[in-house]
């Protein structure tokens, strides 16, 4: 019996490795079918995990104040809950992409479940914008064995800079300094406008907004683009 349990455990680990971990490593290290930088001299600022009814409108106000267009990878269930925020994003010229219907890792999704996550999120976005959805970023940057096949109709965009801004401590100490270093042409910056996902701090986006305002003020001459212009 113990041997059977050990064998089953080893087989499970092998399955996880082959289906989830190995594809993620190969795709990200080999840049297989993904983008981590823009093809221009401009910087793309992107946001994950929203929309959030408290922080996303504040973020949109800030971007409008500085005349900056950004890209948002949204959670489909939140799109259904806050459609007016998505409509505002679209009306103000921001790009909207898929970040799954629930904030769930591709590592634990079957091919059927992953396909549904993509389809449901795309439909939710299109109901708000009446526009084709072009971009996809999987939560945590996790892929599985069929991710590239099932998402081939989208452009998969990861990031060149990630800051850990989903944690309040990073927002209080270090985020502003890290952003100040993220000025290289072609960079894709990843920030978060919602702190309700697993491992995040609910109040973290408030600190992100403060750091982002400083960054935008200090880089007024920098060209910022959405992913549609990359």
mmCIF file of C-alpha atoms in Angstrom:
data_model
loop_
_atom_site.group_PDB
_atom_site.id
_atom_site.type_symbol
_atom_site.label_atom_id
_atom_site.label_comp_id
_atom_site.label_asym_id
_atom_site.label_seq_id
_atom_site.Cartn_x
_atom_site.Cartn_y
_atom_site.Cartn_z
ATOM 1 C CA UNK A 1 0.000 0.000 0.000
ATOM 2 C CA UNK A 2 2.800 2.430 0.891
ATOM 3 C CA UNK A 3 4.555 1.672 -2.382
ATOM 4 C CA UNK A 4 1.346 2.398 -4.298
ATOM 5 C CA UNK A 5 0.958 5.732 -2.538
ATOM 6 C CA UNK A 6 4.562 6.650 -3.311
ATOM 7 C CA UNK A 7 4.133 5.674 -6.963
ATOM 8 C CA UNK A 8 0.898 7.664 -7.213
ATOM 9 C CA UNK A 9 2.602 10.679 -5.651
ATOM 10 C CA UNK A 10 5.539 10.451 -8.068
ATOM 11 C CA UNK A 11 3.176 10.170 -11.033
ATOM 12 C CA UNK A 12 1.234 13.203 -9.813
ATOM 13 C CA UNK A 13 4.423 15.237 -9.523
ATOM 14 C CA UNK A 14 5.455 14.172 -13.024
ATOM 15 C CA UNK A 15 2.050 15.172 -14.368
ATOM 16 C CA UNK A 16 2.289 18.607 -12.738
ATOM 17 C CA UNK A 17 5.806 19.046 -14.076
ATOM 18 C CA UNK A 18 4.913 18.085 -17.650
ATOM 19 C CA UNK A 19 1.510 19.797 -17.812
ATOM 20 C CA UNK A 20 2.219 22.992 -15.894
ATOM 21 C CA UNK A 21 5.700 23.841 -14.659
ATOM 22 C CA UNK A 22 7.798 22.778 -17.651
ATOM 23 C CA UNK A 23 5.635 24.569 -20.261
ATOM 24 C CA UNK A 24 5.766 27.759 -18.193
ATOM 25 C CA UNK A 25 9.552 27.621 -17.887
ATOM 26 C CA UNK A 26 10.093 26.872 -21.573
ATOM 27 C CA UNK A 27 7.644 29.511 -22.790
ATOM 28 C CA UNK A 28 8.984 32.252 -20.560
ATOM 29 C CA UNK A 29 12.694 31.531 -20.922
ATOM 30 C CA UNK A 30 12.423 30.821 -24.643
ATOM 31 C CA UNK A 31 9.983 33.683 -25.306
ATOM 32 C CA UNK A 32 7.781 31.228 -27.194
ATOM 33 C CA UNK A 33 4.746 33.060 -28.529
ATOM 34 C CA UNK A 34 4.943 35.841 -25.948
ATOM 35 C CA UNK A 35 6.080 39.455 -25.724
ATOM 36 C CA UNK A 36 7.943 41.024 -22.825
ATOM 37 C CA UNK A 37 8.827 44.333 -24.485
ATOM 38 C CA UNK A 38 7.338 46.745 -26.990
ATOM 39 C CA UNK A 39 8.758 47.039 -30.480
ATOM 40 C CA UNK A 40 8.964 50.827 -30.130
ATOM 41 C CA UNK A 41 10.973 53.312 -28.078
ATOM 42 C CA UNK A 42 7.896 53.942 -25.923
ATOM 43 C CA UNK A 43 6.914 52.429 -22.563
ATOM 44 C CA UNK A 44 3.711 50.466 -22.013
ATOM 45 C CA UNK A 45 2.169 50.611 -18.541
ATOM 46 C CA UNK A 46 -0.124 47.668 -17.842
ATOM 47 C CA UNK A 47 -2.428 46.788 -14.960
ATOM 48 C CA UNK A 48 -3.699 43.406 -13.775
ATOM 49 C CA UNK A 49 -6.547 41.997 -11.699
ATOM 50 C CA UNK A 50 -9.206 44.731 -12.008
ATOM 51 C CA UNK A 51 -11.524 46.364 -12.398
ATOM 52 C CA UNK A 52 -11.856 47.463 -8.794
ATOM 53 C CA UNK A 53 -14.664 49.896 -7.893
ATOM 54 C CA UNK A 54 -12.471 51.906 -5.516
ATOM 55 C CA UNK A 55 -9.054 52.042 -7.149
ATOM 56 C CA UNK A 56 -9.618 51.657 -10.894
ATOM 57 C CA UNK A 57 -11.623 54.903 -11.248
ATOM 58 C CA UNK A 58 -8.879 56.713 -9.310
ATOM 59 C CA UNK A 59 -6.311 55.201 -11.650
ATOM 60 C CA UNK A 60 -8.279 56.288 -14.704
ATOM 61 C CA UNK A 61 -8.469 59.813 -13.272
ATOM 62 C CA UNK A 62 -4.692 59.827 -12.781
ATOM 63 C CA UNK A 63 -3.973 58.567 -16.290
ATOM 64 C CA UNK A 64 -6.351 61.129 -17.766
ATOM 65 C CA UNK A 65 -4.683 63.912 -15.771
ATOM 66 C CA UNK A 66 -1.307 63.045 -17.308
ATOM 67 C CA UNK A 67 -2.745 62.195 -20.741
ATOM 68 C CA UNK A 68 -1.357 58.650 -20.553
ATOM 69 C CA UNK A 69 -2.947 55.643 -22.215
ATOM 70 C CA UNK A 70 -2.423 52.249 -20.597
ATOM 71 C CA UNK A 71 -3.466 48.606 -20.933
ATOM 72 C CA UNK A 72 -5.621 46.625 -18.533
ATOM 73 C CA UNK A 73 -5.754 42.841 -18.182
ATOM 74 C CA UNK A 74 -9.114 42.319 -16.532
ATOM 75 C CA UNK A 75 -10.833 39.529 -14.644
ATOM 76 C CA UNK A 76 -14.023 38.544 -16.450
ATOM 77 C CA UNK A 77 -16.189 38.120 -13.361
ATOM 78 C CA UNK A 78 -15.270 41.664 -12.291
ATOM 79 C CA UNK A 79 -16.025 42.964 -15.767
ATOM 80 C CA UNK A 80 -19.550 41.580 -15.409
ATOM 81 C CA UNK A 81 -19.837 43.213 -11.991
ATOM 82 C CA UNK A 82 -18.457 46.636 -12.975
ATOM 83 C CA UNK A 83 -19.197 47.094 -16.698
ATOM 84 C CA UNK A 84 -19.283 50.892 -16.467
ATOM 85 C CA UNK A 85 -15.595 50.946 -15.501
ATOM 86 C CA UNK A 86 -14.714 48.864 -18.568
ATOM 87 C CA UNK A 87 -16.779 51.152 -20.779
ATOM 88 C CA UNK A 88 -14.913 54.142 -19.388
ATOM 89 C CA UNK A 89 -11.546 52.464 -20.019
ATOM 90 C CA UNK A 90 -12.507 51.895 -23.625
ATOM 91 C CA UNK A 91 -13.943 55.379 -24.146
ATOM 92 C CA UNK A 92 -10.764 56.966 -22.792
ATOM 93 C CA UNK A 93 -8.553 55.066 -25.218
ATOM 94 C CA UNK A 94 -7.074 52.329 -23.049
ATOM 95 C CA UNK A 95 -6.470 48.766 -24.255
ATOM 96 C CA UNK A 96 -8.328 45.937 -22.520
ATOM 97 C CA UNK A 97 -7.110 42.346 -22.469
ATOM 98 C CA UNK A 98 -7.973 38.986 -20.901
ATOM 99 C CA UNK A 99 -6.742 37.873 -17.477
ATOM 100 C CA UNK A 100 -9.111 34.864 -17.034
ATOM 101 C CA UNK A 101 -12.709 34.921 -15.852
ATOM 102 C CA UNK A 102 -11.574 34.141 -12.320
ATOM 103 C CA UNK A 103 -8.075 34.927 -11.123
ATOM 104 C CA UNK A 104 -6.979 31.320 -11.325
ATOM 105 C CA UNK A 105 -3.714 29.742 -12.447
ATOM 106 C CA UNK A 106 -3.534 27.865 -15.748
ATOM 107 C CA UNK A 107 -1.619 25.210 -13.819
ATOM 108 C CA UNK A 108 -4.837 23.875 -12.311
ATOM 109 C CA UNK A 109 -7.099 24.348 -15.330
ATOM 110 C CA UNK A 110 -7.952 21.542 -17.719
ATOM 111 C CA UNK A 111 -7.894 22.406 -21.429
ATOM 112 C CA UNK A 112 -11.688 22.730 -21.378
ATOM 113 C CA UNK A 113 -11.625 24.968 -18.302
ATOM 114 C CA UNK A 114 -8.915 27.207 -19.766
ATOM 115 C CA UNK A 115 -10.865 27.584 -23.000
ATOM 116 C CA UNK A 116 -13.956 28.620 -21.012
ATOM 117 C CA UNK A 117 -11.952 31.140 -18.981
ATOM 118 C CA UNK A 118 -10.777 32.786 -22.198
ATOM 119 C CA UNK A 119 -14.126 32.694 -23.967
ATOM 120 C CA UNK A 120 -16.154 34.008 -21.038
ATOM 121 C CA UNK A 121 -13.756 36.878 -20.392
ATOM 122 C CA UNK A 122 -13.624 37.848 -24.049
ATOM 123 C CA UNK A 123 -17.412 37.866 -24.229
ATOM 124 C CA UNK A 124 -17.701 39.985 -21.068
ATOM 125 C CA UNK A 125 -15.261 42.559 -22.466
ATOM 126 C CA UNK A 126 -16.906 42.663 -25.892
ATOM 127 C CA UNK A 127 -20.315 43.235 -24.325
ATOM 128 C CA UNK A 128 -18.880 46.457 -22.872
ATOM 129 C CA UNK A 129 -16.735 47.636 -25.770
ATOM 130 C CA UNK A 130 -18.152 46.069 -28.955
ATOM 131 C CA UNK A 131 -14.522 45.586 -29.989
ATOM 132 C CA UNK A 132 -12.365 42.545 -30.686
ATOM 133 C CA UNK A 133 -10.148 41.454 -27.803
ATOM 134 C CA UNK A 134 -6.544 41.145 -28.941
ATOM 135 C CA UNK A 135 -4.428 40.573 -25.829
ATOM 136 C CA UNK A 136 -4.068 37.959 -23.083
ATOM 137 C CA UNK A 137 -1.958 37.690 -19.961
ATOM 138 C CA UNK A 138 -2.438 34.579 -17.802
ATOM 139 C CA UNK A 139 -2.573 35.137 -14.031
ATOM 140 C CA UNK A 140 0.908 34.925 -12.459
ATOM 141 C CA UNK A 141 2.298 34.346 -15.952
ATOM 142 C CA UNK A 142 1.434 30.653 -15.607
ATOM 143 C CA UNK A 143 1.016 28.479 -18.707
ATOM 144 C CA UNK A 144 0.105 24.861 -19.229
ATOM 145 C CA UNK A 145 0.685 22.339 -21.997
ATOM 146 C CA UNK A 146 -2.171 23.678 -24.160
ATOM 147 C CA UNK A 147 -2.005 27.389 -23.326
ATOM 148 C CA UNK A 148 -0.356 28.506 -26.568
ATOM 149 C CA UNK A 149 -2.729 26.414 -28.672
ATOM 150 C CA UNK A 150 -5.909 27.631 -26.971
ATOM 151 C CA UNK A 151 -4.816 31.274 -26.889
ATOM 152 C CA UNK A 152 -3.364 31.460 -30.411
ATOM 153 C CA UNK A 153 -5.978 34.023 -31.488
ATOM 154 C CA UNK A 154 -4.576 36.524 -28.952
ATOM 155 C CA UNK A 155 -1.237 38.242 -28.508
ATOM 156 C CA UNK A 156 0.225 37.074 -25.209
ATOM 157 C CA UNK A 157 1.959 39.867 -23.309
ATOM 158 C CA UNK A 158 3.940 39.424 -20.102
ATOM 159 C CA UNK A 159 6.254 42.142 -18.787
ATOM 160 C CA UNK A 160 9.810 43.438 -18.588
ATOM 161 C CA UNK A 161 9.336 44.947 -15.107
ATOM 162 C CA UNK A 162 7.310 43.557 -12.207
ATOM 163 C CA UNK A 163 7.371 45.327 -8.850
ATOM 164 C CA UNK A 164 5.498 43.278 -6.254
ATOM 165 C CA UNK A 165 3.109 46.204 -5.786
ATOM 166 C CA UNK A 166 0.306 43.856 -4.732
ATOM 167 C CA UNK A 167 1.887 44.005 -1.267
ATOM 168 C CA UNK A 168 1.285 47.060 0.919
ATOM 169 C CA UNK A 169 4.856 46.907 2.271
ATOM 170 C CA UNK A 170 6.302 47.313 -1.235
ATOM 171 C CA UNK A 171 3.995 50.253 -1.882
ATOM 172 C CA UNK A 172 5.207 51.950 1.283
ATOM 173 C CA UNK A 173 8.874 51.118 0.873
ATOM 174 C CA UNK A 174 10.595 50.734 -2.472
ATOM 175 C CA UNK A 175 7.980 50.979 -5.200
ATOM 176 C CA UNK A 176 8.650 54.608 -6.057
ATOM 177 C CA UNK A 177 12.384 53.949 -6.270
ATOM 178 C CA UNK A 178 11.873 50.875 -8.459
ATOM 179 C CA UNK A 179 9.580 52.762 -10.805
ATOM 180 C CA UNK A 180 12.151 55.525 -11.146
ATOM 181 C CA UNK A 181 14.540 52.945 -12.594
ATOM 182 C CA UNK A 182 11.954 51.661 -15.089
ATOM 183 C CA UNK A 183 12.521 54.170 -17.866
ATOM 184 C CA UNK A 184 14.211 52.027 -20.521
ATOM 185 C CA UNK A 185 12.578 52.423 -23.957
ATOM 186 C CA UNK A 186 10.513 49.395 -24.904
ATOM 187 C CA UNK A 187 9.690 48.432 -21.321
ATOM 188 C CA UNK A 188 6.380 46.853 -20.357
ATOM 189 C CA UNK A 189 5.575 47.678 -16.739
ATOM 190 C CA UNK A 190 3.234 45.517 -14.657
ATOM 191 C CA UNK A 191 1.237 47.116 -11.834
ATOM 192 C CA UNK A 192 -1.998 46.144 -10.083
ATOM 193 C CA UNK A 193 -5.216 48.125 -9.632
ATOM 194 C CA UNK A 194 -6.877 45.538 -7.401
ATOM 195 C CA UNK A 195 -5.690 43.948 -4.164
ATOM 196 C CA UNK A 196 -8.375 41.295 -3.799
ATOM 197 C CA UNK A 197 -6.543 38.331 -5.309
ATOM 198 C CA UNK A 198 -4.767 35.518 -3.474
ATOM 199 C CA UNK A 199 -1.631 36.810 -1.761
ATOM 200 C CA UNK A 200 -2.423 40.488 -2.317
ATOM 201 C CA UNK A 201 -3.137 43.217 0.228
ATOM 202 C CA UNK A 202 -6.476 44.946 -0.245
ATOM 203 C CA UNK A 203 -5.086 48.449 0.337
ATOM 204 C CA UNK A 204 -1.957 47.979 -1.809
ATOM 205 C CA UNK A 205 -3.335 49.746 -4.928
ATOM 206 C CA UNK A 206 -3.669 52.958 -2.953
ATOM 207 C CA UNK A 207 0.096 53.054 -2.449
ATOM 208 C CA UNK A 208 0.666 52.069 -6.072
ATOM 209 C CA UNK A 209 -1.322 55.117 -7.174
ATOM 210 C CA UNK A 210 0.848 57.443 -5.115
ATOM 211 C CA UNK A 211 4.053 56.007 -6.557
ATOM 212 C CA UNK A 212 2.667 56.026 -10.084
ATOM 213 C CA UNK A 213 1.736 59.693 -9.833
ATOM 214 C CA UNK A 214 5.318 60.540 -8.863
ATOM 215 C CA UNK A 215 6.617 58.421 -11.741
ATOM 216 C CA UNK A 216 4.355 60.119 -14.283
ATOM 217 C CA UNK A 217 5.204 63.580 -12.979
ATOM 218 C CA UNK A 218 8.930 62.877 -13.223
ATOM 219 C CA UNK A 219 8.652 61.418 -16.736
ATOM 220 C CA UNK A 220 6.455 63.967 -18.471
ATOM 221 C CA UNK A 221 8.552 63.818 -21.626
ATOM 222 C CA UNK A 222 8.357 60.040 -21.925
ATOM 223 C CA UNK A 223 6.128 58.477 -24.553
ATOM 224 C CA UNK A 224 3.657 55.997 -23.083
ATOM 225 C CA UNK A 225 1.595 53.754 -25.323
ATOM 226 C CA UNK A 226 -1.059 51.076 -25.102
ATOM 227 C CA UNK A 227 -0.286 47.585 -26.329
ATOM 228 C CA UNK A 228 -2.237 48.257 -29.538
ATOM 229 C CA UNK A 229 0.513 50.711 -30.466
ATOM 230 C CA UNK A 230 3.427 48.516 -29.458
#
